[in-house]
Each structure stands twice: as C-alpha cells, then as structure tokens.
PDB file of C-alpha atoms in Angstrom:
ATOM      1  CA  MET A   1       0.000   0.000   0.000  1.00 69.00           C
ATOM      2  CA  THR A   2       1.126   3.534  -0.696  1.00 59.00           C
ATOM      3  CA  ASP A   3       0.587   4.670   2.869  1.00 50.00           C
ATOM      4  CA  GLY A   4       4.026   5.927   3.792  1.00 45.00           C
ATOM      5  CA  THR A   5       5.169   2.831   5.656  1.00 44.00           C
ATOM      6  CA  ASP A   6       6.533  -0.601   4.931  1.00 41.00           C
ATOM      7  CA  THR A   7       3.693  -3.108   5.211  1.00 46.00           C
ATOM      8  CA  ALA A   8       3.512  -6.869   5.252  1.00 52.00           C
ATOM      9  CA  THR A   9       3.098  -8.542   1.902  1.00 67.00           C
ATOM     10  CA  THR A  10      -0.077 -10.605   1.687  1.00 85.00           C
ATOM     11  CA  ASP A  11       0.985 -14.121   0.700  1.00 93.00           C
ATOM     12  CA  ALA A  12      -0.610 -15.990  -2.180  1.00 95.00           C
ATOM     13  CA  ALA A  13      -2.423 -18.482   0.069  1.00 96.00           C
ATOM     14  CA  THR A  14      -4.058 -15.716   2.089  1.00 97.00           C
ATOM     15  CA  THR A  15      -4.994 -13.837  -1.076  1.00 98.00           C
ATOM     16  CA  ASP A  16      -6.569 -16.969  -2.563  1.00 98.00           C
ATOM     17  CA  ALA A  17      -8.468 -17.681   0.668  1.00 98.00           C
ATOM     18  CA  TYR A  18      -9.736 -14.100   0.743  1.00 98.00           C
ATOM     19  CA  LEU A  19     -10.955 -14.365  -2.847  1.00 98.00           C
ATOM     20  CA  ARG A  20     -12.687 -17.678  -2.052  1.00 98.00           C
ATOM     21  CA  ARG A  21     -14.564 -15.978   0.762  1.00 98.00           C
ATOM     22  CA  LEU A  22     -15.679 -13.272  -1.657  1.00 98.00           C
ATOM     23  CA  GLY A  23     -16.617 -15.896  -4.237  1.00 98.00           C
ATOM     24  CA  VAL A  24     -14.573 -14.389  -7.059  1.00 98.00           C
ATOM     25  CA  GLU A  25     -11.742 -15.547  -9.266  1.00 97.00           C
ATOM     26  CA  ARG A  26      -8.338 -13.889  -9.096  1.00 97.00           C
ATOM     27  CA  PRO A  27      -8.472 -11.028 -11.616  1.00 97.00           C
ATOM     28  CA  ALA A  28      -5.957 -11.233 -14.423  1.00 97.00           C
ATOM     29  CA  ARG A  29      -5.163  -7.507 -14.149  1.00 97.00           C
ATOM     30  CA  PRO A  30      -5.960  -4.658 -11.739  1.00 98.00           C
ATOM     31  CA  THR A  31      -8.772  -3.205 -13.845  1.00 97.00           C
ATOM     32  CA  PRO A  32     -11.699  -0.957 -12.829  1.00 97.00           C
ATOM     33  CA  ASP A  33     -14.184  -3.729 -13.673  1.00 97.00           C
ATOM     34  CA  ALA A  34     -12.395  -6.173 -11.396  1.00 98.00           C
ATOM     35  CA  LEU A  35     -12.318  -3.546  -8.634  1.00 98.00           C
ATOM     36  CA  ARG A  36     -16.068  -3.029  -8.933  1.00 98.00           C
ATOM     37  CA  GLU A  37     -16.710  -6.755  -8.654  1.00 98.00           C
ATOM     38  CA  LEU A  38     -14.417  -7.128  -5.643  1.00 98.00           C
ATOM     39  CA  HIS A  39     -15.988  -4.117  -3.938  1.00 98.00           C
ATOM     40  CA  LEU A  40     -19.564  -5.311  -4.361  1.00 98.00           C
ATOM     41  CA  ARG A  41     -18.766  -8.901  -3.378  1.00 98.00           C
ATOM     42  CA  HIS A  42     -17.002  -7.641  -0.258  1.00 98.00           C
ATOM     43  CA  LEU A  43     -20.089  -5.677   0.796  1.00 98.00           C
ATOM     44  CA  ARG A  44     -22.262  -8.751   0.265  1.00 98.00           C
ATOM     45  CA  THR A  45     -20.077 -11.312   2.031  1.00 98.00           C
ATOM     46  CA  VAL A  46     -17.975  -9.573   4.713  1.00 98.00           C
ATOM     47  CA  PRO A  47     -20.273  -7.858   7.202  1.00 98.00           C
ATOM     48  CA  PHE A  48     -19.803  -4.483   8.779  1.00 98.00           C
ATOM     49  CA  GLU A  49     -19.824  -5.383  12.469  1.00 98.00           C
ATOM     50  CA  ASN A  50     -18.648  -4.103  15.849  1.00 97.00           C
ATOM     51  CA  LEU A  51     -18.999  -7.375  17.752  1.00 97.00           C
ATOM     52  CA  SER A  52     -15.409  -7.284  19.024  1.00 96.00           C
ATOM     53  CA  VAL A  53     -16.319  -4.186  21.046  1.00 95.00           C
ATOM     54  CA  HIS A  54     -19.045  -6.109  22.896  1.00 95.00           C
ATOM     55  CA  LEU A  55     -17.221  -9.433  23.090  1.00 94.00           C
ATOM     56  CA  GLY A  56     -14.221  -7.861  24.802  1.00 92.00           C
ATOM     57  CA  GLU A  57     -11.930  -8.781  21.904  1.00 93.00           C
ATOM     58  CA  GLU A  58      -8.778  -6.816  21.198  1.00 93.00           C
ATOM     59  CA  ILE A  59      -8.769  -4.728  18.010  1.00 94.00           C
ATOM     60  CA  VAL A  60      -5.262  -4.367  16.588  1.00 95.00           C
ATOM     61  CA  LEU A  61      -4.597  -2.333  13.451  1.00 97.00           C
ATOM     62  CA  ASP A  62      -1.960  -4.619  12.040  1.00 97.00           C
ATOM     63  CA  GLU A  63      -2.305  -5.949   8.502  1.00 97.00           C
ATOM     64  CA  LYS A  64      -1.740  -9.596   9.441  1.00 97.00           C
ATOM     65  CA  ARG A  65      -4.141  -9.406  12.384  1.00 97.00           C
ATOM     66  CA  LEU A  66      -6.816  -7.879  10.186  1.00 98.00           C
ATOM     67  CA  LEU A  67      -6.390 -10.548   7.513  1.00 98.00           C
ATOM     68  CA  ASP A  68      -6.489 -13.271  10.165  1.00 97.00           C
ATOM     69  CA  LYS A  69      -9.812 -11.909  11.404  1.00 98.00           C
ATOM     70  CA  VAL A  70     -11.456 -11.445   7.997  1.00 98.00           C
ATOM     71  CA  VAL A  71      -9.978 -14.426   6.164  1.00 97.00           C
ATOM     72  CA  GLU A  72      -9.103 -17.074   8.765  1.00 96.00           C
ATOM     73  CA  ALA A  73     -11.796 -16.337  11.367  1.00 96.00           C
ATOM     74  CA  GLY A  74     -14.494 -15.480   8.824  1.00 97.00           C
ATOM     75  CA  ARG A  75     -15.453 -12.291  10.640  1.00 98.00           C
ATOM     76  CA  GLY A  76     -16.123  -8.722   9.576  1.00 98.00           C
ATOM     77  CA  GLY A  77     -15.241  -5.529  11.379  1.00 97.00           C
ATOM     78  CA  PHE A  78     -15.644  -1.779  11.318  1.00 97.00           C
ATOM     79  CA  CYS A  79     -14.026   0.685   8.933  1.00 97.00           C
ATOM     80  CA  TYR A  80     -10.382   0.412  10.008  1.00 98.00           C
ATOM     81  CA  GLU A  81     -10.517  -3.381   9.880  1.00 98.00           C
ATOM     82  CA  LEU A  82     -12.555  -3.839   6.706  1.00 98.00           C
ATOM     83  CA  ASN A  83     -10.832  -1.210   4.590  1.00 98.00           C
ATOM     84  CA  GLY A  84      -7.455  -2.153   6.068  1.00 98.00           C
ATOM     85  CA  ALA A  85      -7.930  -5.774   5.032  1.00 98.00           C
ATOM     86  CA  PHE A  86      -9.477  -4.891   1.662  1.00 98.00           C
ATOM     87  CA  GLY A  87      -6.585  -2.531   0.937  1.00 98.00           C
ATOM     88  CA  ALA A  88      -4.125  -5.362   1.626  1.00 98.00           C
ATOM     89  CA  LEU A  89      -6.027  -7.637  -0.764  1.00 98.00           C
ATOM     90  CA  LEU A  90      -6.107  -5.018  -3.506  1.00 98.00           C
ATOM     91  CA  THR A  91      -2.394  -4.355  -3.113  1.00 98.00           C
ATOM     92  CA  ALA A  92      -1.682  -8.085  -3.463  1.00 98.00           C
ATOM     93  CA  LEU A  93      -3.728  -8.051  -6.679  1.00 98.00           C
ATOM     94  CA  GLY A  94      -1.632  -5.276  -8.206  1.00 97.00           C
ATOM     95  CA  TYR A  95      -3.648  -2.171  -7.343  1.00 98.00           C
ATOM     96  CA  ASP A  96      -1.927   0.921  -5.971  1.00 98.00           C
ATOM     97  CA  VAL A  97      -3.723   1.654  -2.683  1.00 98.00           C
ATOM     98  CA  THR A  98      -3.543   4.760  -0.496  1.00 98.00           C
ATOM     99  CA  LEU A  99      -5.139   4.960   2.955  1.00 98.00           C
ATOM    100  CA  LEU A 100      -7.103   8.163   3.546  1.00 98.00           C
ATOM    101  CA  ALA A 101      -8.512   9.623   6.756  1.00 98.00           C
ATOM    102  CA  ALA A 102     -12.007  11.068   6.992  1.00 98.00           C
ATOM    103  CA  ARG A 103     -14.227  12.769   9.555  1.00 97.00           C
ATOM    104  CA  VAL A 104     -17.878  11.730   9.554  1.00 97.00           C
ATOM    105  CA  TYR A 105     -20.660  14.319   9.583  1.00 97.00           C
ATOM    106  CA  GLY A 106     -22.883  13.928  12.642  1.00 93.00           C
ATOM    107  CA  GLU A 107     -25.901  15.714  14.058  1.00 89.00           C
ATOM    108  CA  GLY A 108     -26.126  19.368  13.112  1.00 90.00           C
ATOM    109  CA  GLY A 109     -23.475  18.906  10.436  1.00 90.00           C
ATOM    110  CA  ARG A 110     -20.716  18.623  13.041  1.00 93.00           C
ATOM    111  CA  LEU A 111     -17.603  16.754  11.980  1.00 95.00           C
ATOM    112  CA  GLY A 112     -16.365  13.833  14.048  1.00 95.00           C
ATOM    113  CA  ILE A 113     -12.949  13.222  15.540  1.00 96.00           C
ATOM    114  CA  PRO A 114      -9.717  13.138  13.518  1.00 96.00           C
ATOM    115  CA  TYR A 115      -9.135   9.666  12.036  1.00 98.00           C
ATOM    116  CA  ASP A 116     -12.851   9.034  12.473  1.00 98.00           C
ATOM    117  CA  HIS A 117     -12.964   6.846   9.382  1.00 98.00           C
ATOM    118  CA  LEU A 118     -10.600   5.088   6.967  1.00 98.00           C
ATOM    119  CA  ALA A 119     -11.258   4.978   3.217  1.00 98.00           C
ATOM    120  CA  LEU A 120      -9.184   3.913   0.217  1.00 98.00           C
ATOM    121  CA  ARG A 121      -7.917   5.674  -2.869  1.00 98.00           C
ATOM    122  CA  VAL A 122      -7.269   2.953  -5.434  1.00 98.00           C
ATOM    123  CA  ARG A 123      -5.336   3.367  -8.682  1.00 98.00           C
ATOM    124  CA  THR A 124      -6.110   0.822 -11.354  1.00 97.00           C
ATOM    125  CA  GLU A 125      -4.060  -0.030 -14.423  1.00 95.00           C
ATOM    126  CA  HIS A 126      -3.583   2.885 -16.826  1.00 89.00           C
ATOM    127  CA  GLY A 127      -3.855   5.349 -13.922  1.00 88.00           C
ATOM    128  CA  GLY A 128      -7.572   5.461 -13.065  1.00 91.00           C
ATOM    129  CA  ASP A 129      -8.243   6.663  -9.491  1.00 97.00           C
ATOM    130  CA  TRP A 130     -11.225   5.418  -7.455  1.00 98.00           C
ATOM    131  CA  LEU A 131     -12.644   5.949  -3.978  1.00 98.00           C
ATOM    132  CA  ALA A 132     -13.303   2.535  -2.442  1.00 98.00           C
ATOM    133  CA  ASP A 133     -15.016   2.032   0.916  1.00 98.00           C
ATOM    134  CA  VAL A 134     -16.280  -1.324   2.179  1.00 98.00           C
ATOM    135  CA  GLY A 135     -16.297  -0.203   5.815  1.00 98.00           C
ATOM    136  CA  PHE A 136     -19.051   2.387   6.249  1.00 97.00           C
ATOM    137  CA  GLY A 137     -22.213   0.332   6.518  1.00 90.00           C
ATOM    138  CA  SER A 138     -24.898   1.789   4.267  1.00 92.00           C
ATOM    139  CA  HIS A 139     -22.910   3.594   1.573  1.00 96.00           C
ATOM    140  CA  PHE A 140     -22.070   3.333  -2.120  1.00 98.00           C
ATOM    141  CA  HIS A 141     -22.026  -0.206  -3.552  1.00 98.00           C
ATOM    142  CA  LEU A 142     -19.493   0.497  -6.301  1.00 98.00           C
ATOM    143  CA  PRO A 143     -16.309   2.581  -6.178  1.00 98.00           C
ATOM    144  CA  LEU A 144     -16.618   6.255  -7.079  1.00 98.00           C
ATOM    145  CA  ALA A 145     -14.415   7.937  -9.686  1.00 98.00           C
ATOM    146  CA  PHE A 146     -12.078   9.941  -7.454  1.00 98.00           C
ATOM    147  CA  GLY A 147     -11.544  12.855  -9.814  1.00 96.00           C
ATOM    148  CA  GLU A 148     -15.172  13.213 -10.922  1.00 97.00           C
ATOM    149  CA  ARG A 149     -16.983  16.213  -9.369  1.00 96.00           C
ATOM    150  CA  GLY A 150     -20.384  15.619 -10.919  1.00 98.00           C
ATOM    151  CA  GLU A 151     -23.109  13.267  -9.735  1.00 98.00           C
ATOM    152  CA  GLN A 152     -22.312   9.557  -9.740  1.00 98.00           C
ATOM    153  CA  ARG A 153     -25.288   7.219  -9.702  1.00 98.00           C
ATOM    154  CA  ASP A 154     -25.035   4.059  -7.626  1.00 98.00           C
ATOM    155  CA  PRO A 155     -27.530   1.395  -6.482  1.00 96.00           C
ATOM    156  CA  ALA A 156     -27.423   3.043  -3.031  1.00 96.00           C
ATOM    157  CA  GLY A 157     -28.167   6.574  -4.273  1.00 96.00           C
ATOM    158  CA  VAL A 158     -26.628   9.538  -6.059  1.00 98.00           C
ATOM    159  CA  PHE A 159     -23.139  10.359  -4.799  1.00 98.00           C
ATOM    160  CA  ARG A 160     -20.865  13.305  -5.407  1.00 98.00           C
ATOM    161  CA  ILE A 161     -17.296  14.154  -4.416  1.00 98.00           C
ATOM    162  CA  ALA A 162     -16.892  17.901  -3.931  1.00 97.00           C
ATOM    163  CA  GLU A 163     -14.128  20.202  -2.783  1.00 95.00           C
ATOM    164  CA  ALA A 164     -14.844  21.011   0.866  1.00 94.00           C
ATOM    165  CA  GLU A 165     -15.698  24.445   2.184  1.00 84.00           C
ATOM    166  CA  PRO A 166     -13.760  25.748   5.217  1.00 75.00           C
ATOM    167  CA  ASP A 167     -14.528  23.874   8.431  1.00 71.00           C
ATOM    168  CA  ALA A 168     -15.493  25.414  11.792  1.00 67.00           C
ATOM    169  CA  ALA A 169     -11.910  26.577  12.248  1.00 63.00           C
ATOM    170  CA  GLY A 170     -11.859  28.149   8.787  1.00 65.00           C
ATOM    171  CA  VAL A 171      -9.575  25.451   7.374  1.00 65.00           C
ATOM    172  CA  ARG A 172     -10.039  23.736   4.015  1.00 64.00           C
ATOM    173  CA  GLY A 173      -7.168  21.307   4.507  1.00 65.00           C
ATOM    174  CA  GLY A 174      -4.486  20.533   1.993  1.00 58.00           C
ATOM    175  CA  HIS A 175      -2.124  23.261   3.203  1.00 53.00           C
ATOM    176  CA  GLY A 176      -3.626  25.730   0.746  1.00 51.00           C
ATOM    177  CA  ALA A 177      -3.044  23.643  -2.388  1.00 53.00           C
ATOM    178  CA  ALA A 178      -6.240  23.379  -4.428  1.00 51.00           C
ATOM    179  CA  ASP A 179      -5.509  19.852  -5.604  1.00 59.00           C
ATOM    180  CA  ALA A 180      -4.899  18.730  -2.018  1.00 69.00           C
ATOM    181  CA  ALA A 181      -7.938  20.338  -0.366  1.00 86.00           C
ATOM    182  CA  ASP A 182     -10.264  18.207   1.735  1.00 95.00           C
ATOM    183  CA  LEU A 183     -13.142  16.600  -0.141  1.00 97.00           C
ATOM    184  CA  ASP A 184     -16.733  16.109   0.949  1.00 97.00           C
ATOM    185  CA  VAL A 185     -18.465  12.883  -0.056  1.00 98.00           C
ATOM    186  CA  LEU A 186     -22.204  13.472  -0.421  1.00 98.00           C
ATOM    187  CA  ARG A 187     -25.082  11.027  -0.759  1.00 98.00           C
ATOM    188  CA  ASP A 188     -28.340  12.316  -2.211  1.00 97.00           C
ATOM    189  CA  GLY A 189     -27.145  15.846  -1.568  1.00 97.00           C
ATOM    190  CA  ARG A 190     -26.229  15.354   2.106  1.00 96.00           C
ATOM    191  CA  PRO A 191     -22.581  15.295   3.243  1.00 97.00           C
ATOM    192  CA  VAL A 192     -21.510  11.916   4.616  1.00 97.00           C
ATOM    193  CA  TYR A 193     -17.869  12.492   5.467  1.00 98.00           C
ATOM    194  CA  ARG A 194     -14.971  14.863   4.846  1.00 97.00           C
ATOM    195  CA  LEU A 195     -11.998  13.173   3.261  1.00 97.00           C
ATOM    196  CA  GLU A 196      -8.374  14.232   3.552  1.00 96.00           C
ATOM    197  CA  THR A 197      -6.246  13.566   0.492  1.00 96.00           C
ATOM    198  CA  ARG A 198      -2.933  13.153   2.343  1.00 95.00           C
ATOM    199  CA  PRO A 199      -1.744   9.499   2.464  1.00 97.00           C
ATOM    200  CA  ARG A 200      -1.883   7.867   5.883  1.00 98.00           C
ATOM    201  CA  ALA A 201      -0.460   4.747   7.515  1.00 98.00           C
ATOM    202  CA  LEU A 202      -2.648   2.106   9.144  1.00 98.00           C
ATOM    203  CA  ALA A 203      -1.122   2.822  12.564  1.00 97.00           C
ATOM    204  CA  ASP A 204      -2.266   6.461  12.277  1.00 98.00           C
ATOM    205  CA  PHE A 205      -5.829   5.306  12.942  1.00 98.00           C
ATOM    206  CA  THR A 206      -5.056   3.659  16.307  1.00 97.00           C
ATOM    207  CA  ALA A 207      -6.376   6.558  18.381  1.00 97.00           C
ATOM    208  CA  GLY A 208      -9.571   6.753  16.332  1.00 97.00           C
ATOM    209  CA  ALA A 209     -10.171   3.024  16.713  1.00 97.00           C
ATOM    210  CA  TRP A 210      -9.570   3.272  20.474  1.00 96.00           C
ATOM    211  CA  TRP A 211     -12.054   6.153  20.765  1.00 97.00           C
ATOM    212  CA  HIS A 212     -14.755   4.307  18.839  1.00 96.00           C
ATOM    213  CA  ARG A 213     -14.161   1.176  20.924  1.00 95.00           C
ATOM    214  CA  THR A 214     -14.239   2.891  24.338  1.00 94.00           C
ATOM    215  CA  SER A 215     -15.987   6.269  24.304  1.00 94.00           C
ATOM    216  CA  PRO A 216     -19.544   6.616  25.637  1.00 92.00           C
ATOM    217  CA  HIS A 217     -20.024   9.129  22.805  1.00 92.00           C
ATOM    218  CA  SER A 218     -19.245   6.505  20.172  1.00 93.00           C
ATOM    219  CA  HIS A 219     -22.290   4.808  18.665  1.00 89.00           C
ATOM    220  CA  PHE A 220     -20.256   1.605  18.446  1.00 94.00           C
ATOM    221  CA  THR A 221     -20.310   1.201  22.247  1.00 94.00           C
ATOM    222  CA  ARG A 222     -24.095   1.494  22.468  1.00 93.00           C
ATOM    223  CA  SER A 223     -25.182  -1.718  20.783  1.00 94.00           C
ATOM    224  CA  PRO A 224     -23.808  -4.685  18.831  1.00 96.00           C
ATOM    225  CA  VAL A 225     -24.472  -4.282  15.117  1.00 97.00           C
ATOM    226  CA  CYS A 226     -23.888  -6.541  12.125  1.00 98.00           C
ATOM    227  CA  SER A 227     -24.905  -5.582   8.589  1.00 98.00           C
ATOM    228  CA  ARG A 228     -24.288  -6.468   4.948  1.00 98.00           C
ATOM    229  CA  VAL A 229     -25.643  -5.788   1.483  1.00 98.00           C
ATOM    230  CA  THR A 230     -27.998  -8.470   0.190  1.00 98.00           C
ATOM    231  CA  GLU A 231     -27.856 -10.036  -3.261  1.00 97.00           C
ATOM    232  CA  ASP A 232     -30.824  -7.954  -4.467  1.00 97.00           C
ATOM    233  CA  GLY A 233     -29.139  -4.705  -3.439  1.00 97.00           C
ATOM    234  CA  GLY A 234     -30.980  -4.309  -0.142  1.00 97.00           C
ATOM    235  CA  ARG A 235     -29.506  -4.688   3.333  1.00 98.00           C
ATOM    236  CA  ILE A 236     -29.834  -6.993   6.314  1.00 98.00           C
ATOM    237  CA  THR A 237     -28.923  -5.658   9.759  1.00 98.00           C
ATOM    238  CA  LEU A 238     -28.976  -7.109  13.252  1.00 98.00           C
ATOM    239  CA  SER A 239     -28.751  -4.287  15.789  1.00 96.00           C
ATOM    240  CA  GLY A 240     -28.893  -5.670  19.301  1.00 95.00           C
ATOM    241  CA  ARG A 241     -31.775  -8.127  18.932  1.00 95.00           C
ATOM    242  CA  ARG A 242     -33.626  -6.232  16.201  1.00 97.00           C
ATOM    243  CA  LEU A 243     -33.347  -7.760  12.727  1.00 98.00           C
ATOM    244  CA  THR A 244     -34.077  -5.332   9.890  1.00 98.00           C
ATOM    245  CA  LEU A 245     -34.504  -6.313   6.256  1.00 98.00           C
ATOM    246  CA  THR A 246     -34.290  -3.270   3.975  1.00 97.00           C
ATOM    247  CA  ALA A 247     -35.438  -3.737   0.388  1.00 97.00           C
ATOM    248  CA  PRO A 248     -33.725  -1.962  -2.526  1.00 95.00           C
ATOM    249  CA  ASP A 249     -36.615   0.554  -2.575  1.00 93.00           C
ATOM    250  CA  GLY A 250     -36.021   1.418   1.091  1.00 93.00           C
ATOM    251  CA  THR A 251     -39.022  -0.380   2.591  1.00 97.00           C
ATOM    252  CA  ARG A 252     -38.265  -2.224   5.822  1.00 97.00           C
ATOM    253  CA  GLN A 253     -39.362  -5.300   7.702  1.00 97.00           C
ATOM    254  CA  GLU A 254     -38.344  -5.556  11.354  1.00 97.00           C
ATOM    255  CA  ARG A 255     -38.640  -8.166  14.068  1.00 97.00           C
ATOM    256  CA  GLU A 256     -37.090  -8.871  17.453  1.00 96.00           C
ATOM    257  CA  ALA A 257     -35.028 -11.985  18.120  1.00 95.00           C
ATOM    258  CA  GLY A 258     -36.378 -13.556  21.268  1.00 89.00           C
ATOM    259  CA  SER A 259     -33.461 -15.557  22.635  1.00 94.00           C
ATOM    260  CA  ASP A 260     -29.681 -15.785  22.593  1.00 95.00           C
ATOM    261  CA  ALA A 261     -29.980 -18.961  20.543  1.00 96.00           C
ATOM    262  CA  GLU A 262     -31.981 -17.112  17.900  1.00 97.00           C
ATOM    263  CA  VAL A 263     -29.441 -14.262  17.863  1.00 97.00           C
ATOM    264  CA  LEU A 264     -26.579 -16.707  17.416  1.00 97.00           C
ATOM    265  CA  GLY A 265     -28.515 -18.428  14.613  1.00 98.00           C
ATOM    266  CA  ILE A 266     -28.946 -15.131  12.763  1.00 98.00           C
ATOM    267  CA  TYR A 267     -25.237 -14.356  13.052  1.00 98.00           C
ATOM    268  CA  ARG A 268     -24.443 -17.815  11.700  1.00 97.00           C
ATOM    269  CA  ASP A 269     -27.044 -18.122   8.935  1.00 98.00           C
ATOM    270  CA  GLU A 270     -27.218 -14.534   7.676  1.00 98.00           C
ATOM    271  CA  PHE A 271     -23.672 -13.311   8.270  1.00 98.00           C
ATOM    272  CA  GLY A 272     -21.530 -16.463   8.376  1.00 97.00           C
ATOM    273  CA  ILE A 273     -20.288 -15.645  11.892  1.00 97.00           C
ATOM    274  CA  THR A 274     -20.180 -18.415  14.478  1.00 96.00           C
ATOM    275  CA  LEU A 275     -20.015 -17.239  18.097  1.00 96.00           C
ATOM    276  CA  ASP A 276     -19.958 -19.139  21.369  1.00 94.00           C
ATOM    277  CA  ALA A 277     -22.119 -16.570  23.138  1.00 93.00           C
ATOM    278  CA  ALA A 278     -24.283 -13.633  22.128  1.00 93.00           C
ATOM    279  CA  PRO A 279     -22.473 -10.310  22.571  1.00 93.00           C
ATOM    280  CA  ALA A 280     -23.575  -8.258  25.554  1.00 86.00           C
ATOM    281  CA  VAL A 281     -23.570  -4.462  25.421  1.00 83.00           C
ATOM    282  CA  ARG A 282     -20.390  -3.071  26.877  1.00 70.00           C
ATOM    283  CA  GLY A 283     -20.828   0.661  27.239  1.00 57.00           C
ATOM    284  CA  GLY A 284     -17.805   2.904  26.854  1.00 49.00           C
ATOM    285  CA  GLY A 285     -15.872   4.184  29.802  1.00 45.00           C
ATOM    286  CA  THR A 286     -15.012   7.765  30.488  1.00 38.00           C
ATOM    287  CA  ASP A 287     -13.206   9.860  27.922  1.00 36.00           C
ATOM    288  CA  GLY A 288     -10.864  11.254  30.519  1.00 32.00           C
TER     289      GLY A 288
END
C-alpha cells in the first residue's frame, strides 16, 4: 500500500483464501471492472460489524491481524478493519492503494474526531483513481471515480465528491493547495464524510479506533451491530436483537429476536459468523 510505511506482503495463500470468501476468481489484471466486482462482493459477504467491542476482543490495526480476522476467522469488522484488510487484498492483486482519513458528519453537520474513518484511494491499471469504501455500513455499492466532481449514480443513491468548504476553524485542509484540499463525499445531496487527500499509515488510525471502541459518545459502544448488502441490493442488519430487512426501494421489515440462541442463529445463517455466546452491550468508559 502507498501509505508511507513498509507493510507486510499478503501471501498468495491468504490472497486466494480471501478471494474464495468473496466468491470471485483472481483477476488477471488490476482493472476498474475487477475492482467493482471485488468491492460489491465484499459488501455482500464480509459484514460491517462491531462485535469485538461487545465481546471484549482486542482490536489491533496490524495488517496480518486484520487478515487473520477477515480471512481465517471469517469475521467482519468496522471501517479500520474492513478497509485495512481490503486494501491489503487489492495491493496483493496489483492495485496501488492509499489509505485516507475522513471525519464523519454527525448531528447538526458537526464533523467527528480526527481519524474518524478510513477509506481507500485505489489506482487501477492505466492510472484510473477510485474511492473505495467497504467499511461504512450503508454507503455506495461500487467505487466512485475519485476525480469526478459531478453526480455519480449508484444502487445506493446519487453520490458526489466535492471540494470542501472551510470547516469550523476556517480550514479547508491541503495546506492551501487546491488539488490537495479536503473533499466532501455526499449522498443524495447530504454530506456523509470529509476526506483528507494526504496518504496515511494504518497505525495512524489507532487513536480513532480506540475512541470508537471505548468512548460513551461513540455509537459503536451502544449496541452490537452486524450488517451487509444483500444479493438484491438491499440490506440486512442485526442491531442488538432487532433484525431489519431493507429492500432496494427502502421499505423495511423488522422483528425482534427472542433468545440468545436465535441471535446466534442469525449471526451464523445470515452473516456467516459463528459465536460461542451472544455479545452483551459493553458501554464505553469515560473519555478522561
């Protein structure tokens, strides 16, 4: 990965196992079409989940540890884990991958903490640049053209990448260079997150991951959640004990799981995750 550090090289066996989990063949070349297929299959097969937070499991932002979790253990993760692992896979397949930091827009349009989110800038053969993100939950299904500033239609909505206006401190980012200014990613006209264009290393996100895992202000500490895109382009989500099926047109069906055994069965049958015990909510501690 082009993230400013030396990273482990994903071995061929791990790469092949990862591709088997996604249900795709190894692409012959790092093309945009292959990237789109990998991206969509990842969203359908590797769930966005925060179960480690509520199972008391350690979260380590190390490439090998992330691949062990996603490939060997058959788990998912949140943004740092999913995009970290996906970036390693893409690099092994010949893509040029850069880790980017983002701050997520919250209530009232307030931006979240630094290193709030990790996304990927992916360069395909012949120099095409794409924004890939398999670690945000409900988001675009297919990579966005990084340099395009017009609307980009996707099964999940209409997305746009726009140069950001000054933030609350009057800063646009990028140290004044227009081509390095922060970028806003918008969905259906609403800003989702603010993306920095400076390359980052995986270890840079350690503090952000710790905050999301421990803070009472983090939504990840409030309830276990597990979610993935369905084959028809909808979404299935288990939040606590509430199972939600969202159709491609946005209509929802919801029901409550009545027992731990039922919860464990949903994790196993719908998300491919086998657990010994249902995760219990572990609220964050103090922020100090």
